[in-house]
Short mmCIF file of C-alpha atoms and ligand atoms in Angstrom, two decimals:
data_model
loop_
_atom_site.label_atom_id
_atom_site.label_comp_id
_atom_site.label_asym_id
_atom_site.label_seq_id
_atom_site.Cartn_x
_atom_site.Cartn_y
_atom_site.Cartn_z
CA MET A 1 259.80 151.81 299.18
CA THR A 2 260.82 148.43 297.82
CA THR A 3 261.83 148.31 294.20
CA TYR A 4 261.32 144.97 292.56
CA ARG A 5 264.27 143.98 290.49
CA GLN A 6 265.04 141.17 288.08
CA SER A 7 267.69 138.69 289.12
CA ASP A 8 271.36 139.34 288.45
CA ARG A 9 271.36 136.24 286.25
CA LEU A 10 269.45 138.22 283.61
CA ARG A 11 272.10 140.93 283.37
CA ASP A 12 273.62 139.60 280.12
CA VAL A 13 270.52 137.92 278.72
CA ARG A 14 269.23 139.60 275.56
CA TYR A 15 266.79 138.69 272.83
CA ASP A 16 266.76 141.70 270.54
CA VAL A 17 264.66 140.00 267.86
CA ARG A 18 261.72 140.93 270.09
CA GLY A 19 263.43 143.77 271.97
CA PRO A 20 263.17 147.58 272.03
CA ILE A 21 262.79 147.82 268.25
CA LEU A 22 259.64 145.75 268.35
CA THR A 23 258.33 147.98 271.13
CA GLU A 24 258.89 151.00 268.87
CA ALA A 25 257.18 149.19 265.97
CA MET A 26 254.16 148.54 268.16
CA ARG A 27 254.07 152.21 269.16
CA LEU A 28 254.04 153.21 265.48
CA GLU A 29 251.27 150.69 264.81
CA ARG A 30 249.20 152.15 267.66
CA GLU A 31 249.62 155.54 265.99
CA GLY A 32 248.02 154.02 262.87
CA HIS A 33 251.10 153.25 260.75
CA ASP A 34 251.33 150.03 258.78
CA VAL A 35 254.64 148.43 259.75
CA LEU A 36 256.06 145.71 257.51
CA ARG A 37 257.39 143.24 260.07
CA LEU A 38 260.45 141.50 258.68
CA ASN A 39 261.82 140.59 262.10
CA LEU A 40 260.44 137.12 262.88
CA GLY A 41 260.57 133.75 261.15
CA ASN A 42 256.85 133.23 261.80
CA LEU A 43 255.28 131.76 258.69
CA ARG A 44 251.49 131.94 258.94
CA PRO A 45 251.14 135.75 258.94
CA PHE A 46 252.61 135.61 255.42
CA GLY A 47 250.06 133.14 254.07
CA LEU A 48 252.32 130.12 254.56
CA ASP A 49 249.88 127.81 256.29
CA ALA A 50 250.58 124.28 257.48
CA ARG A 51 249.28 121.30 255.56
CA ASP A 52 245.67 120.46 256.49
CA GLU A 53 246.52 116.99 257.76
CA ILE A 54 248.91 118.43 260.36
CA VAL A 55 246.26 120.79 261.69
CA GLY A 56 243.72 117.93 261.46
CA ALA A 57 245.90 115.61 263.55
CA VAL A 58 245.95 118.15 266.37
CA ALA A 59 242.22 118.87 266.09
CA ALA A 60 241.40 115.16 266.18
CA ASN A 61 243.37 114.73 269.42
CA LEU A 62 242.26 117.79 271.38
CA GLY A 63 240.13 115.66 273.69
CA ALA A 64 242.93 113.24 274.55
CA ALA A 65 245.34 116.17 274.88
CA GLN A 66 243.64 117.39 278.02
CA ALA A 67 245.80 115.08 280.13
CA TYR A 68 249.46 115.56 280.97
CA SER A 69 251.73 113.29 278.94
CA ASP A 70 255.00 111.60 279.87
CA SER A 71 257.40 114.45 280.60
CA ARG A 72 259.54 113.41 277.62
CA GLY A 73 256.51 113.44 275.31
CA ILE A 74 253.95 111.01 273.89
CA PRO A 75 255.48 107.70 272.73
CA SER A 76 254.11 107.84 269.16
CA ALA A 77 255.63 111.28 268.55
CA ARG A 78 258.98 110.28 270.08
CA GLU A 79 259.03 107.19 267.87
CA ALA A 80 258.22 109.36 264.83
CA VAL A 81 261.17 111.62 265.63
CA ALA A 82 263.48 108.62 266.06
CA GLY A 83 262.26 107.19 262.75
CA HIS A 84 262.92 110.52 261.04
CA TYR A 85 266.60 110.46 262.07
CA ARG A 86 266.97 106.77 261.29
CA ARG A 87 265.71 107.38 257.73
CA ARG A 88 267.33 110.70 256.96
CA ALA A 89 270.56 110.62 258.92
CA GLY A 90 271.15 106.88 259.23
CA LEU A 91 271.28 107.17 263.02
CA ASP A 92 270.80 104.11 265.16
CA ILE A 93 268.31 105.59 267.64
CA SER A 94 265.04 104.78 269.36
CA ALA A 95 262.27 106.75 271.03
CA GLU A 96 264.27 106.46 274.27
CA ASP A 97 266.80 108.90 272.79
CA VAL A 98 264.19 111.61 272.15
CA PHE A 99 262.96 114.36 274.48
CA LEU A 100 260.08 116.53 273.27
CA GLY A 101 259.73 120.15 274.34
CA ASN A 102 257.80 123.36 273.83
CA GLY A 103 259.81 124.25 270.77
CA VAL A 104 263.57 124.19 270.40
CA SER A 105 263.66 127.41 272.44
CA GLU A 106 262.60 125.68 275.64
CA LEU A 107 264.93 122.76 275.02
CA ILE A 108 267.95 125.04 274.52
CA THR A 109 267.43 126.60 277.93
CA LEU A 110 266.55 123.29 279.58
CA THR A 111 269.53 121.43 278.15
CA LEU A 112 272.01 124.18 278.99
CA GLN A 113 270.65 124.33 282.55
CA ALA A 114 271.33 120.61 282.81
CA LEU A 115 274.82 120.80 281.26
CA VAL A 116 276.54 124.05 282.17
CA ASN A 117 278.25 125.04 285.42
CA PRO A 118 279.07 128.68 286.21
CA GLY A 119 282.29 129.58 284.40
CA ASP A 120 282.02 126.79 281.82
CA GLU A 121 282.80 128.08 278.35
CA ILE A 122 280.42 127.28 275.51
CA LEU A 123 281.49 127.93 271.93
CA VAL A 124 278.70 129.73 270.09
CA PRO A 125 278.78 131.07 266.52
CA ALA A 126 278.86 134.78 265.72
CA PRO A 127 276.41 135.61 264.37
CA ASP A 128 274.12 133.29 266.29
CA TYR A 129 270.46 132.72 266.98
CA PRO A 130 270.51 134.80 270.16
CA THR A 131 268.64 132.37 272.37
CA TRP A 132 271.87 130.36 272.47
CA THR A 133 274.03 133.17 273.86
CA GLY A 134 271.23 134.32 276.16
CA ALA A 135 270.64 130.83 277.53
CA VAL A 136 274.37 130.28 278.18
CA ASN A 137 274.47 133.56 280.12
CA LEU A 138 271.40 132.50 282.09
CA THR A 139 273.23 129.42 283.37
CA GLY A 140 276.26 131.44 284.49
CA GLY A 141 278.29 129.90 281.69
CA VAL A 142 280.45 132.00 279.39
CA PRO A 143 279.51 132.20 275.70
CA VAL A 144 282.70 132.30 273.66
CA HIS A 145 281.90 133.40 270.12
CA TYR A 146 283.66 131.86 267.17
CA LEU A 147 283.59 133.42 263.75
CA ALA A 148 281.34 132.38 260.90
CA ASP A 149 283.31 133.36 257.83
CA GLU A 150 281.32 135.57 255.46
CA ALA A 151 283.97 135.11 252.77
CA ASN A 152 283.43 131.34 252.93
CA GLY A 153 279.65 131.29 252.56
CA TRP A 154 279.33 131.98 256.31
CA ASN A 155 280.79 128.55 257.14
CA PRO A 156 282.31 128.60 260.64
CA SER A 157 286.08 129.02 260.73
CA LEU A 158 287.50 125.76 262.09
CA GLU A 159 290.78 127.52 262.94
CA ASP A 160 288.95 130.13 265.00
CA ILE A 161 286.97 127.47 266.85
CA GLU A 162 290.07 125.44 267.62
CA SER A 163 291.94 128.52 268.83
CA LYS A 164 289.16 129.31 271.33
CA VAL A 165 289.04 125.92 273.03
CA THR A 166 290.33 126.11 276.63
CA PRO A 167 290.28 123.68 279.56
CA ARG A 168 286.95 125.29 280.60
CA THR A 169 285.26 124.59 277.26
CA THR A 170 282.35 122.19 277.64
CA ALA A 171 280.33 122.32 274.45
CA LEU A 172 280.33 123.47 270.84
CA VAL A 173 277.11 124.91 269.38
CA LEU A 174 276.43 124.77 265.67
CA ILE A 175 273.38 126.18 263.93
CA ASN A 176 272.95 124.57 260.54
CA PRO A 177 271.22 125.67 258.34
CA ASN A 178 271.93 128.98 259.93
CA ASN A 179 269.83 131.78 261.28
CA PRO A 180 270.59 134.63 260.56
CA THR A 181 272.97 133.99 257.64
CA GLY A 182 271.10 131.37 255.58
CA ALA A 183 274.30 129.32 255.36
CA VAL A 184 274.12 125.57 254.88
CA TYR A 185 277.41 124.19 256.18
CA SER A 186 279.58 122.07 253.91
CA ALA A 187 280.19 118.41 254.75
CA GLU A 188 283.80 119.36 255.47
CA THR A 189 282.75 122.02 258.00
CA VAL A 190 280.36 119.71 259.84
CA ARG A 191 282.98 116.96 259.91
CA GLY A 192 285.61 119.45 261.07
CA MET A 193 283.41 120.63 263.93
CA ALA A 194 282.69 117.06 265.01
CA ASP A 195 286.45 116.37 264.93
CA ILE A 196 287.14 119.37 267.17
CA ALA A 197 284.51 118.11 269.62
CA ARG A 198 286.11 114.65 269.48
CA ARG A 199 289.66 115.94 270.06
CA HIS A 200 288.66 118.07 273.05
CA GLY A 201 285.89 115.98 274.60
CA LEU A 202 283.19 118.58 273.93
CA VAL A 203 279.46 118.02 273.65
CA LEU A 204 278.13 118.97 270.22
CA LEU A 205 274.90 120.97 270.46
CA SER A 206 273.47 121.06 266.95
CA ASP A 207 270.48 123.28 266.22
CA GLU A 208 269.05 121.91 262.97
CA ILE A 209 265.56 123.38 263.07
CA TYR A 210 265.94 124.44 259.41
CA GLU A 211 267.21 121.03 258.24
CA GLU A 212 264.43 120.68 255.64
CA LEU A 213 264.67 124.27 254.41
CA VAL A 214 267.65 123.76 252.13
CA PHE A 215 267.46 124.98 248.55
CA GLY A 216 269.04 124.39 245.15
CA GLU A 217 272.19 122.30 245.16
CA ALA A 218 272.74 122.69 248.90
CA ARG A 219 272.61 119.54 251.06
CA HIS A 220 272.10 119.24 254.78
CA HIS A 221 274.71 117.28 256.72
CA TYR A 222 273.70 115.95 260.13
CA ALA A 223 276.16 116.71 262.91
CA ALA A 224 275.09 113.55 264.73
CA ALA A 225 276.16 111.44 261.74
CA ALA A 226 279.60 113.09 261.74
CA ALA A 227 279.81 112.77 265.53
CA GLY A 228 279.31 109.00 265.32
CA ASP A 229 279.62 106.74 268.35
CA ASP A 230 282.30 108.62 270.22
CA VAL A 231 281.08 112.26 270.39
CA LEU A 232 278.05 113.11 272.48
CA CYS A 233 275.72 115.05 270.20
CA LEU A 234 272.41 116.69 271.05
CA THR A 235 270.44 117.50 267.90
CA PHE A 236 267.62 120.03 268.16
CA GLY A 237 264.73 120.10 265.70
CA GLY A 238 261.04 120.80 265.47
CA LEU A 239 257.97 121.61 263.46
CA SER A 240 258.09 125.40 263.62
CA LYS A 241 259.74 126.14 260.30
CA ALA A 242 259.53 123.55 257.48
CA TYR A 243 256.18 122.32 258.84
CA ARG A 244 254.95 125.90 259.41
CA VAL A 245 253.40 125.43 262.85
CA CYS A 246 255.47 127.81 264.98
CA GLY A 247 252.58 128.26 267.41
CA TYR A 248 252.20 124.56 268.19
CA ARG A 249 255.53 124.67 270.05
CA ALA A 250 256.51 121.19 268.93
CA GLY A 251 260.25 120.60 269.19
CA TRP A 252 262.67 117.89 270.23
CA VAL A 253 266.21 117.11 271.23
CA VAL A 254 267.76 113.81 270.20
CA THR A 255 270.77 112.30 271.98
CA THR A 256 273.40 110.25 270.16
CA GLY A 257 276.96 109.07 270.74
CA PRO A 258 278.47 107.54 273.88
CA LEU A 259 275.28 107.65 275.95
CA ASP A 260 276.72 105.11 278.39
CA ARG A 261 279.02 107.92 279.55
CA ALA A 262 276.23 110.53 279.62
CA GLY A 263 273.89 108.92 282.15
CA ASP A 264 274.23 111.69 284.69
CA LEU A 265 273.59 114.45 282.14
CA LEU A 266 270.58 112.59 280.73
CA GLU A 267 269.22 112.25 284.27
CA GLY A 268 269.59 116.02 284.59
CA ILE A 269 267.66 116.62 281.39
CA THR A 270 264.99 114.17 282.57
CA LEU A 271 264.80 115.92 285.95
CA LEU A 272 264.22 119.32 284.32
CA SER A 273 261.72 117.76 281.89
CA ASN A 274 259.85 116.33 284.88
CA MET A 275 259.87 119.71 286.63
CA ARG A 276 258.08 121.35 283.73
CA VAL A 277 255.71 118.33 283.77
CA CYS A 278 255.36 117.89 279.99
CA PRO A 279 255.35 119.80 276.71
CA ASN A 280 252.05 121.11 275.36
CA VAL A 281 250.28 117.85 274.49
CA ALA A 282 248.07 119.14 271.66
CA GLY A 283 251.12 120.29 269.70
CA GLN A 284 252.82 116.91 270.11
CA HIS A 285 250.01 115.30 268.13
CA ALA A 286 251.20 117.15 265.01
CA ILE A 287 254.58 115.39 265.02
CA GLU A 288 253.78 111.90 263.74
CA THR A 289 251.68 113.21 260.86
CA ALA A 290 254.20 115.91 259.93
CA LEU A 291 257.22 113.61 259.91
CA GLY A 292 255.39 110.78 258.21
CA ALA A 293 255.31 112.66 254.92
CA GLY A 294 258.87 111.93 253.78
CA SER A 295 259.83 108.96 251.70
CA PRO A 296 262.44 106.64 253.25
CA GLY A 297 265.95 108.00 253.03
CA SER A 298 265.10 111.28 251.36
CA SER A 299 264.11 114.77 252.41
CA LEU A 300 260.57 115.97 252.29
CA PRO A 301 259.34 116.59 248.76
CA ALA A 302 260.14 120.21 247.87
CA GLY A 303 256.47 121.00 247.23
CA ILE A 304 255.63 120.12 250.82
CA VAL A 305 258.32 122.23 252.44
CA ASP A 306 258.18 125.10 250.00
CA PRO A 307 254.89 125.26 248.12
CA ASP A 308 255.46 126.56 244.55
CA GLY A 309 259.14 127.08 245.36
CA ARG A 310 258.07 130.34 246.96
CA LEU A 311 260.62 130.48 249.76
CA GLU A 312 263.54 129.67 247.49
CA LYS A 313 262.52 132.38 245.01
CA GLN A 314 261.95 134.93 247.75
CA LEU A 315 265.38 134.32 249.28
CA ALA A 316 267.09 134.61 245.90
CA LEU A 317 265.28 137.75 244.83
CA THR A 318 265.93 139.46 248.18
CA ALA A 319 269.65 138.69 248.00
CA ASP A 320 269.83 139.86 244.37
CA ALA A 321 267.94 143.08 245.09
CA LEU A 322 270.14 143.82 248.12
CA ASN A 323 273.29 143.17 246.07
CA ALA A 324 272.09 145.70 243.49
CA ILE A 325 272.20 148.49 246.11
CA PRO A 326 275.58 150.29 246.10
CA GLY A 327 277.34 149.79 249.45
CA VAL A 328 275.42 146.58 250.25
CA SER A 329 276.55 143.00 249.75
CA CYS A 330 274.73 139.83 250.63
CA VAL A 331 275.96 136.24 250.55
CA ALA A 332 273.17 134.32 248.82
CA PRO A 333 271.39 132.21 251.45
CA ARG A 334 271.19 128.48 250.68
CA GLY A 335 268.69 127.62 253.40
CA ALA A 336 266.43 128.91 256.20
CA LEU A 337 264.35 132.08 255.82
CA TYR A 338 266.72 135.04 256.07
CA CYS A 339 269.24 137.30 254.38
CA PHE A 340 272.04 138.88 256.42
CA PRO A 341 273.46 141.66 254.25
CA ARG A 342 276.60 143.68 254.93
CA LEU A 343 276.49 147.48 254.87
CA ASP A 344 279.30 149.90 254.22
CA VAL A 345 279.18 151.71 257.57
CA GLU A 346 281.29 154.67 256.42
CA GLU A 347 279.15 155.27 253.38
CA PHE A 348 275.91 155.13 255.34
CA GLY A 349 277.17 156.85 258.50
CA ILE A 350 276.38 153.88 260.75
CA VAL A 351 277.96 153.83 264.18
CA ASP A 352 275.26 152.02 266.11
CA ASP A 353 273.24 149.45 264.16
CA GLU A 354 270.30 149.57 266.56
CA GLU A 355 270.03 153.31 265.82
CA PHE A 356 270.21 152.38 262.13
CA VAL A 357 267.31 149.92 262.22
CA LEU A 358 265.26 152.31 264.38
CA ASP A 359 265.85 155.03 261.77
CA LEU A 360 264.70 152.61 259.03
CA LEU A 361 261.65 151.69 261.08
CA ARG A 362 260.63 155.27 261.77
CA THR A 363 261.30 156.45 258.20
CA GLU A 364 260.11 153.53 256.06
CA HIS A 365 258.01 151.57 258.58
CA ILE A 366 260.04 148.45 257.86
CA LEU A 367 261.08 146.34 260.85
CA VAL A 368 264.33 144.38 260.52
CA THR A 369 266.84 143.27 263.17
CA HIS A 370 270.30 144.74 263.68
CA GLY A 371 273.27 142.39 263.33
CA THR A 372 274.65 142.99 266.82
CA GLY A 373 271.35 141.53 268.08
CA PHE A 374 272.76 138.23 266.76
CA ASN A 375 276.03 138.77 268.62
CA TRP A 376 277.79 139.88 265.46
CA PRO A 377 280.70 142.03 266.64
CA ALA A 378 280.37 144.99 264.23
CA PRO A 379 277.44 147.33 263.42
CA ASP A 380 277.59 146.45 259.71
CA HIS A 381 274.85 143.87 259.16
CA PHE A 382 271.12 143.44 259.55
CA ARG A 383 268.77 140.51 259.17
CA ILE A 384 265.74 140.63 256.91
CA VAL A 385 263.08 137.90 256.99
CA CYS A 386 262.18 136.78 253.45
CA LEU A 387 258.66 135.51 254.11
CA PRO A 388 256.41 138.04 252.33
CA ASP A 389 255.62 137.32 248.70
CA ALA A 390 257.92 138.55 245.94
CA ALA A 391 256.12 141.82 245.21
CA VAL A 392 256.17 142.91 248.87
CA LEU A 393 259.82 141.96 249.28
CA GLU A 394 260.81 143.82 246.11
CA ARG A 395 259.06 146.96 247.35
CA ALA A 396 260.63 146.58 250.80
CA VAL A 397 264.17 146.25 249.44
CA SER A 398 263.57 149.14 247.08
CA SER A 399 262.48 151.32 250.05
CA ILE A 400 265.58 150.19 251.97
CA GLY A 401 267.67 151.23 248.93
CA ASP A 402 266.06 154.71 248.89
CA PHE A 403 266.56 155.05 252.63
CA LEU A 404 270.23 154.08 252.32
CA GLU A 405 270.71 156.58 249.51
CA ARG A 406 269.41 159.36 251.76
CA ARG A 407 271.71 158.22 254.57
CA ARG A 408 274.62 158.19 252.12
CA ARG A 409 273.96 161.81 251.13
CA ARG A 410 273.66 162.79 254.80
CA ALA A 411 276.95 161.05 255.63
CA ALA A 412 278.87 162.55 252.69
C1 PLP B 1 268.14 128.65 264.82
C2 PLP B 1 266.85 128.60 265.58
N1 PLP B 1 266.72 127.76 266.60
C3 PLP B 1 265.59 127.69 267.31
C4 PLP B 1 264.50 128.50 267.02
C5 PLP B 1 263.27 128.39 267.86
O1 PLP B 1 262.41 127.44 267.38
P1 PLP B 1 261.13 126.94 268.14
O2 PLP B 1 259.95 127.58 267.49
O3 PLP B 1 261.15 125.46 267.98
O4 PLP B 1 261.26 127.34 269.58
C6 PLP B 1 264.58 129.39 265.95
C7 PLP B 1 263.45 130.29 265.64
O5 PLP B 1 263.53 131.19 264.86
C8 PLP B 1 265.79 129.44 265.22
O6 PLP B 1 265.93 130.29 264.21
#
């Protein structure tokens, strides 16, 4: 009898955020348990709805959206994206430099397919958003993980990056603000990464989907601005997070730098865009309205991105509550939607962090994601999504504290 098998290319492709732990959570839910899902940065289930005018813009265009669009996206949305980067990042770009896609996720895979040859090495942060490592593996490229330094606010270590560049290195990925750590990279770090790309002729691949979700004193620094005219930089962004329309699948990649030397690569990206015909057209109609809300030169007003300062408060209270648990430490996130606390593995008897989060799930019915799922090399971290309101988060962290206490006694 024939057995039907997935391709060998998928051997090293993983996406644990929705992996076996989610399957177990769904099994518990079918048994009638209420599982608190703190595993996905999906805003609406937590009462964080998009602004009415964004939803209205899509509704008003549903008729027109029946047709395919240009494979790179509708002109008005591409112009809106270009205008966004001209205003915020001071980039000299036009709609011609913008490709729209079904979320950043699709564009990561599409771009890497266009760029990477088997054996090419791509520098990816550890921890990372795992689509990056998975998509590099899918192309036959080799993800080479560089260290984000927990002791330095999770800023990437420039020394570690530099030491991992080889003649096979093609591109350097940065994720800023970062998922899963909540880091917002310093100007010096972003500049340093652009300089490394410049020195070694690497393409900068900058995932900035959380660019607007930056809190307190933290400031976002655009990699494309640091890359300037002489480093090819592909900046990824979209409406899923700050604009709260994850399901519209509205994302983009913007190309800057020496494009006259990137014609062949851009043709490749265009070819793959053509092959998938076009991004979801209805979702594209959200873009112009969403991006039109900012005043020239400045970020979106805080009340638009984070109504009532809710996200900022939730991140801070989660980090504080985690830090109050003996054996746990958490670098306070300065952006995005997550905390990535460290656990004392000896104290809590943790050898395998997937086993640890499964134990938490089965005991407390709280779903978080293990750190190794983000390509972190040790079983001593997990990611918690800080989207529920303060009361729910406080209860969740308190239950995690009780659970850890029981594990501590068991391990003693
Ligand atoms: C760093 C990062 N990049 C990309 C994505 C995917 O975004 P999209 O909804 O645009 O596919 C996410 C989603 O969580 C993310 O955290």
